[in-house]
């Protein structure tokens, strides 16, 4: 499952520095090389300490972590929805992502000019969010204008339902509310899905601070961002993009030692990956063996048969059963045979809902 998060922000907030850190980040396994898909897309692994345990146990030829894709979306300035900056190019790129990481400047630096004249994170957030709202509003108004008269004339139920749903979304946007903050039922969401509305996408804020402030876990600006985000149910990761860029140059052992000396368990980039992974309701299952230990990403609530299809469509088509071990059980007992003897090797059918940390072997026949 490919996951893509778009990094947005005003100029000079640290967005490019953060992306540079992402593109330098080391991959867990040497045989799974870093890939830059194109100049503004970088792929990193999702940090998972469980993989190290499984690698030590199975000593596989290949270790394959699950991956995470970031897109650096340039061109956002005030007026982007009307074509300022990169305008439409920016908007088309952001419509393609699954989640939005909004980088907010929470530091003072006289050497780095702020495009709006001074540091004010809430003003910056509102500028960005307004541009996204205006972009979605334009699409809605154009669509309503195109289909409303026909829907009312023909009394077509589907067309009338679409107009009703779009007007509900239009009302929210006119009240300066992002669509992700509005309650839509399943039918309404199906109607909205093809439009790929930007403000319907889940969002997390990355509050960019100085190295000194990261040790203090933030400053007066980050507190304001956290209050704002809390009012709309969004998350905030306090991080130092400059430090992340420097950390990305280090070997993993040196990076851990550096963070330990600062009293930090995880880097800001790792926290951002964890948070965005969770934001999208994603979880991980594992397949293990001497040839390969691999982490697989799946959407929370997915059944065993559908998860089998992530590996290969033939496995889904010929699905018989799924043999499941829980990672925690294997870690505790430290031996597959002991897990089985303890009655903790489960045989599950196609409707079993996969859980985070499941270690699975799919039985199938085609």
mmCIF file with all atom_site columns, N, CA and C in Angstrom, residues 220-260:
data_model
loop_
_atom_site.group_PDB
_atom_site.id
_atom_site.type_symbol
_atom_site.label_atom_id
_atom_site.label_alt_id
_atom_site.label_comp_id
_atom_site.label_asym_id
_atom_site.label_entity_id
_atom_site.label_seq_id
_atom_site.pdbx_PDB_ins_code
_atom_site.Cartn_x
_atom_site.Cartn_y
_atom_site.Cartn_z
_atom_site.occupancy
_atom_site.B_iso_or_equiv
_atom_site.pdbx_formal_charge
_atom_site.auth_seq_id
_atom_site.auth_comp_id
_atom_site.auth_asym_id
_atom_site.auth_atom_id
_atom_site.pdbx_PDB_model_num
ATOM 1   N N  . UNK A 1 220 ? 6.710   29.640 22.905 1.00 0.00 ? 220 UNK A N  1
ATOM 2   C CA . UNK A 1 220 ? 5.423   30.358 22.945 1.00 0.00 ? 220 UNK A CA 1
ATOM 3   C C  . UNK A 1 220 ? 4.631   30.178 21.643 1.00 0.00 ? 220 UNK A C  1
ATOM 4   N N  . UNK A 1 221 ? 5.352   30.070 20.522 1.00 0.00 ? 221 UNK A N  1
ATOM 5   C CA . UNK A 1 221 ? 4.678   29.909 19.228 1.00 0.00 ? 221 UNK A CA 1
ATOM 6   C C  . UNK A 1 221 ? 4.052   28.519 19.099 1.00 0.00 ? 221 UNK A C  1
ATOM 7   N N  . UNK A 1 222 ? 4.781   27.499 19.531 1.00 0.00 ? 222 UNK A N  1
ATOM 8   C CA . UNK A 1 222 ? 4.251   26.132 19.391 1.00 0.00 ? 222 UNK A CA 1
ATOM 9   C C  . UNK A 1 222 ? 3.027   25.930 20.273 1.00 0.00 ? 222 UNK A C  1
ATOM 10  N N  . UNK A 1 223 ? 2.996   26.613 21.400 1.00 0.00 ? 223 UNK A N  1
ATOM 11  C CA . UNK A 1 223 ? 1.813   26.511 22.269 1.00 0.00 ? 223 UNK A CA 1
ATOM 12  C C  . UNK A 1 223 ? 0.574   27.057 21.551 1.00 0.00 ? 223 UNK A C  1
ATOM 13  N N  . UNK A 1 224 ? 0.764   28.138 20.802 1.00 0.00 ? 224 UNK A N  1
ATOM 14  C CA . UNK A 1 224 ? -0.355  28.705 20.047 1.00 0.00 ? 224 UNK A CA 1
ATOM 15  C C  . UNK A 1 224 ? -0.818  27.740 18.951 1.00 0.00 ? 224 UNK A C  1
ATOM 16  N N  . UNK A 1 225 ? 0.158   27.102 18.293 1.00 0.00 ? 225 UNK A N  1
ATOM 17  C CA . UNK A 1 225 ? -0.184  26.137 17.243 1.00 0.00 ? 225 UNK A CA 1
ATOM 18  C C  . UNK A 1 225 ? -0.933  24.952 17.846 1.00 0.00 ? 225 UNK A C  1
ATOM 19  N N  . UNK A 1 226 ? -0.470  24.482 18.997 1.00 0.00 ? 226 UNK A N  1
ATOM 20  C CA . UNK A 1 226 ? -1.125  23.343 19.653 1.00 0.00 ? 226 UNK A CA 1
ATOM 21  C C  . UNK A 1 226 ? -2.554  23.683 20.068 1.00 0.00 ? 226 UNK A C  1
ATOM 22  N N  . UNK A 1 227 ? -2.766  24.903 20.541 1.00 0.00 ? 227 UNK A N  1
ATOM 23  C CA . UNK A 1 227 ? -4.124  25.336 20.903 1.00 0.00 ? 227 UNK A CA 1
ATOM 24  C C  . UNK A 1 227 ? -5.016  25.392 19.669 1.00 0.00 ? 227 UNK A C  1
ATOM 25  N N  . UNK A 1 228 ? -4.482  25.943 18.592 1.00 0.00 ? 228 UNK A N  1
ATOM 26  C CA . UNK A 1 228 ? -5.250  26.046 17.342 1.00 0.00 ? 228 UNK A CA 1
ATOM 27  C C  . UNK A 1 228 ? -5.580  24.657 16.803 1.00 0.00 ? 228 UNK A C  1
ATOM 28  N N  . UNK A 1 229 ? -4.580  23.800 16.772 1.00 0.00 ? 229 UNK A N  1
ATOM 29  C CA . UNK A 1 229 ? -4.775  22.443 16.259 1.00 0.00 ? 229 UNK A CA 1
ATOM 30  C C  . UNK A 1 229 ? -5.775  21.679 17.120 1.00 0.00 ? 229 UNK A C  1
ATOM 31  N N  . UNK A 1 230 ? -5.700  21.874 18.428 1.00 0.00 ? 230 UNK A N  1
ATOM 32  C CA . UNK A 1 230 ? -6.618  21.200 19.342 1.00 0.00 ? 230 UNK A CA 1
ATOM 33  C C  . UNK A 1 230 ? -8.059  21.572 19.074 1.00 0.00 ? 230 UNK A C  1
ATOM 34  N N  . UNK A 1 231 ? -8.286  22.814 18.653 1.00 0.00 ? 231 UNK A N  1
ATOM 35  C CA . UNK A 1 231 ? -9.655  23.278 18.395 1.00 0.00 ? 231 UNK A CA 1
ATOM 36  C C  . UNK A 1 231 ? -10.264 22.591 17.182 1.00 0.00 ? 231 UNK A C  1
ATOM 37  N N  . UNK A 1 232 ? -9.417  22.049 16.288 1.00 0.00 ? 232 UNK A N  1
ATOM 38  C CA . UNK A 1 232 ? -9.936  21.362 15.116 1.00 0.00 ? 232 UNK A CA 1
ATOM 39  C C  . UNK A 1 232 ? -9.574  19.877 15.105 1.00 0.00 ? 232 UNK A C  1
ATOM 40  N N  . UNK A 1 233 ? -9.091  19.378 16.245 1.00 0.00 ? 233 UNK A N  1
ATOM 41  C CA . UNK A 1 233 ? -8.813  17.953 16.366 1.00 0.00 ? 233 UNK A CA 1
ATOM 42  C C  . UNK A 1 233 ? -7.619  17.476 15.565 1.00 0.00 ? 233 UNK A C  1
ATOM 43  N N  . UNK A 1 234 ? -6.677  18.371 15.269 1.00 0.00 ? 234 UNK A N  1
ATOM 44  C CA . UNK A 1 234 ? -5.482  18.004 14.501 1.00 0.00 ? 234 UNK A CA 1
ATOM 45  C C  . UNK A 1 234 ? -4.298  17.778 15.438 1.00 0.00 ? 234 UNK A C  1
ATOM 46  N N  . UNK A 1 235 ? -3.304  17.047 14.958 1.00 0.00 ? 235 UNK A N  1
ATOM 47  C CA . UNK A 1 235 ? -2.102  16.794 15.743 1.00 0.00 ? 235 UNK A CA 1
ATOM 48  C C  . UNK A 1 235 ? -1.010  17.802 15.423 1.00 0.00 ? 235 UNK A C  1
ATOM 49  N N  . UNK A 1 236 ? -0.033  17.898 16.337 1.00 0.00 ? 236 UNK A N  1
ATOM 50  C CA . UNK A 1 236 ? 1.119   18.781 16.150 1.00 0.00 ? 236 UNK A CA 1
ATOM 51  C C  . UNK A 1 236 ? 2.394   18.018 16.499 1.00 0.00 ? 236 UNK A C  1
ATOM 52  N N  . UNK A 1 237 ? 3.377   18.079 15.631 1.00 0.00 ? 237 UNK A N  1
ATOM 53  C CA . UNK A 1 237 ? 4.697   17.547 15.921 1.00 0.00 ? 237 UNK A CA 1
ATOM 54  C C  . UNK A 1 237 ? 5.655   18.726 16.009 1.00 0.00 ? 237 UNK A C  1
ATOM 55  N N  . UNK A 1 238 ? 6.282   18.896 17.172 1.00 0.00 ? 238 UNK A N  1
ATOM 56  C CA . UNK A 1 238 ? 7.284   19.955 17.341 1.00 0.00 ? 238 UNK A CA 1
ATOM 57  C C  . UNK A 1 238 ? 8.628   19.383 16.897 1.00 0.00 ? 238 UNK A C  1
ATOM 58  N N  . UNK A 1 239 ? 9.248   20.030 15.943 1.00 0.00 ? 239 UNK A N  1
ATOM 59  C CA . UNK A 1 239 ? 10.501  19.495 15.409 1.00 0.00 ? 239 UNK A CA 1
ATOM 60  C C  . UNK A 1 239 ? 11.407  20.628 14.945 1.00 0.00 ? 239 UNK A C  1
ATOM 61  N N  . UNK A 1 240 ? 12.684  20.303 14.771 1.00 0.00 ? 240 UNK A N  1
ATOM 62  C CA . UNK A 1 240 ? 13.669  21.257 14.262 1.00 0.00 ? 240 UNK A CA 1
ATOM 63  C C  . UNK A 1 240 ? 14.163  20.723 12.926 1.00 0.00 ? 240 UNK A C  1
ATOM 64  N N  . UNK A 1 241 ? 13.709  21.329 11.842 1.00 0.00 ? 241 UNK A N  1
ATOM 65  C CA . UNK A 1 241 ? 14.060  20.844 10.506 1.00 0.00 ? 241 UNK A CA 1
ATOM 66  C C  . UNK A 1 241 ? 15.565  20.875 10.278 1.00 0.00 ? 241 UNK A C  1
ATOM 67  N N  . UNK A 1 242 ? 16.231  21.907 10.796 1.00 0.00 ? 242 UNK A N  1
ATOM 68  C CA . UNK A 1 242 ? 17.691  22.026 10.639 1.00 0.00 ? 242 UNK A CA 1
ATOM 69  C C  . UNK A 1 242 ? 18.390  20.843 11.306 1.00 0.00 ? 242 UNK A C  1
ATOM 70  N N  . UNK A 1 243 ? 17.959  20.505 12.524 1.00 0.00 ? 243 UNK A N  1
ATOM 71  C CA . UNK A 1 243 ? 18.568  19.385 13.239 1.00 0.00 ? 243 UNK A CA 1
ATOM 72  C C  . UNK A 1 243 ? 18.265  18.062 12.532 1.00 0.00 ? 243 UNK A C  1
ATOM 73  N N  . UNK A 1 244 ? 17.038  17.927 11.995 1.00 0.00 ? 244 UNK A N  1
ATOM 74  C CA . UNK A 1 244 ? 16.682  16.703 11.275 1.00 0.00 ? 244 UNK A CA 1
ATOM 75  C C  . UNK A 1 244 ? 17.574  16.513 10.056 1.00 0.00 ? 244 UNK A C  1
ATOM 76  N N  . UNK A 1 245 ? 17.901  17.616 9.386  1.00 0.00 ? 245 UNK A N  1
ATOM 77  C CA . UNK A 1 245 ? 18.775  17.537 8.226  1.00 0.00 ? 245 UNK A CA 1
ATOM 78  C C  . UNK A 1 245 ? 20.169  17.069 8.628  1.00 0.00 ? 245 UNK A C  1
ATOM 79  N N  . UNK A 1 246 ? 20.638  17.537 9.783  1.00 0.00 ? 246 UNK A N  1
ATOM 80  C CA . UNK A 1 246 ? 21.960  17.119 10.290 1.00 0.00 ? 246 UNK A CA 1
ATOM 81  C C  . UNK A 1 246 ? 21.927  15.663 10.756 1.00 0.00 ? 246 UNK A C  1
ATOM 82  N N  . UNK A 1 247 ? 20.849  15.261 11.420 1.00 0.00 ? 247 UNK A N  1
ATOM 83  C CA . UNK A 1 247 ? 20.717  13.882 11.895 1.00 0.00 ? 247 UNK A CA 1
ATOM 84  C C  . UNK A 1 247 ? 20.716  12.891 10.739 1.00 0.00 ? 247 UNK A C  1
ATOM 85  N N  . UNK A 1 248 ? 20.121  13.315 9.622  1.00 0.00 ? 248 UNK A N  1
ATOM 86  C CA . UNK A 1 248 ? 20.010  12.422 8.468  1.00 0.00 ? 248 UNK A CA 1
ATOM 87  C C  . UNK A 1 248 ? 21.372  12.074 7.871  1.00 0.00 ? 248 UNK A C  1
ATOM 88  N N  . UNK A 1 249 ? 22.388  12.877 8.205  1.00 0.00 ? 249 UNK A N  1
ATOM 89  C CA . UNK A 1 249 ? 23.734  12.615 7.699  1.00 0.00 ? 249 UNK A CA 1
ATOM 90  C C  . UNK A 1 249 ? 24.475  11.578 8.546  1.00 0.00 ? 249 UNK A C  1
ATOM 91  N N  . UNK A 1 250 ? 23.960  11.284 9.740  1.00 0.00 ? 250 UNK A N  1
ATOM 92  C CA . UNK A 1 250 ? 24.664  10.415 10.677 1.00 0.00 ? 250 UNK A CA 1
ATOM 93  C C  . UNK A 1 250 ? 24.336  8.942  10.467 1.00 0.00 ? 250 UNK A C  1
ATOM 94  N N  . UNK A 1 251 ? 25.257  8.089  10.887 1.00 0.00 ? 251 UNK A N  1
ATOM 95  C CA . UNK A 1 251 ? 24.966  6.662  10.973 1.00 0.00 ? 251 UNK A CA 1
ATOM 96  C C  . UNK A 1 251 ? 23.907  6.453  12.053 1.00 0.00 ? 251 UNK A C  1
ATOM 97  N N  . UNK A 1 252 ? 23.152  5.357  11.964 1.00 0.00 ? 252 UNK A N  1
ATOM 98  C CA . UNK A 1 252 ? 22.044  5.128  12.898 1.00 0.00 ? 252 UNK A CA 1
ATOM 99  C C  . UNK A 1 252 ? 22.515  5.108  14.344 1.00 0.00 ? 252 UNK A C  1
ATOM 100 N N  . UNK A 1 253 ? 23.665  4.467  14.608 1.00 0.00 ? 253 UNK A N  1
ATOM 101 C CA . UNK A 1 253 ? 24.177  4.384  15.985 1.00 0.00 ? 253 UNK A CA 1
ATOM 102 C C  . UNK A 1 253 ? 24.556  5.762  16.519 1.00 0.00 ? 253 UNK A C  1
ATOM 103 N N  . UNK A 1 254 ? 25.181  6.594  15.656 1.00 0.00 ? 254 UNK A N  1
ATOM 104 C CA . UNK A 1 254 ? 25.556  7.953  16.068 1.00 0.00 ? 254 UNK A CA 1
ATOM 105 C C  . UNK A 1 254 ? 24.314  8.806  16.302 1.00 0.00 ? 254 UNK A C  1
ATOM 106 N N  . UNK A 1 255 ? 23.315  8.595  15.457 1.00 0.00 ? 255 UNK A N  1
ATOM 107 C CA . UNK A 1 255 ? 22.059  9.341  15.611 1.00 0.00 ? 255 UNK A CA 1
ATOM 108 C C  . UNK A 1 255 ? 21.403  9.019  16.953 1.00 0.00 ? 255 UNK A C  1
ATOM 109 N N  . UNK A 1 256 ? 21.352  7.735  17.293 1.00 0.00 ? 256 UNK A N  1
ATOM 110 C CA . UNK A 1 256 ? 20.746  7.326  18.569 1.00 0.00 ? 256 UNK A CA 1
ATOM 111 C C  . UNK A 1 256 ? 21.503  7.911  19.750 1.00 0.00 ? 256 UNK A C  1
ATOM 112 N N  . UNK A 1 257 ? 22.835  7.911  19.657 1.00 0.00 ? 257 UNK A N  1
ATOM 113 C CA . UNK A 1 257 ? 23.648  8.453  20.737 1.00 0.00 ? 257 UNK A CA 1
ATOM 114 C C  . UNK A 1 257 ? 23.421  9.951  20.894 1.00 0.00 ? 257 UNK A C  1
ATOM 115 N N  . UNK A 1 258 ? 23.333  10.654 19.774 1.00 0.00 ? 258 UNK A N  1
ATOM 116 C CA . UNK A 1 258 ? 23.102  12.094 19.798 1.00 0.00 ? 258 UNK A CA 1
ATOM 117 C C  . UNK A 1 258 ? 21.757  12.416 20.448 1.00 0.00 ? 258 UNK A C  1
ATOM 118 N N  . UNK A 1 259 ? 20.714  11.684 20.050 1.00 0.00 ? 259 UNK A N  1
ATOM 119 C CA . UNK A 1 259 ? 19.385  11.909 20.614 1.00 0.00 ? 259 UNK A CA 1
ATOM 120 C C  . UNK A 1 259 ? 19.359  11.575 22.103 1.00 0.00 ? 259 UNK A C  1
ATOM 121 N N  . UNK A 1 260 ? 20.080  10.509 22.475 1.00 0.00 ? 260 UNK A N  1
ATOM 122 C CA . UNK A 1 260 ? 20.138  10.100 23.886 1.00 0.00 ? 260 UNK A CA 1
ATOM 123 C C  . UNK A 1 260 ? 20.754  11.196 24.741 1.00 0.00 ? 260 UNK A C  1
#
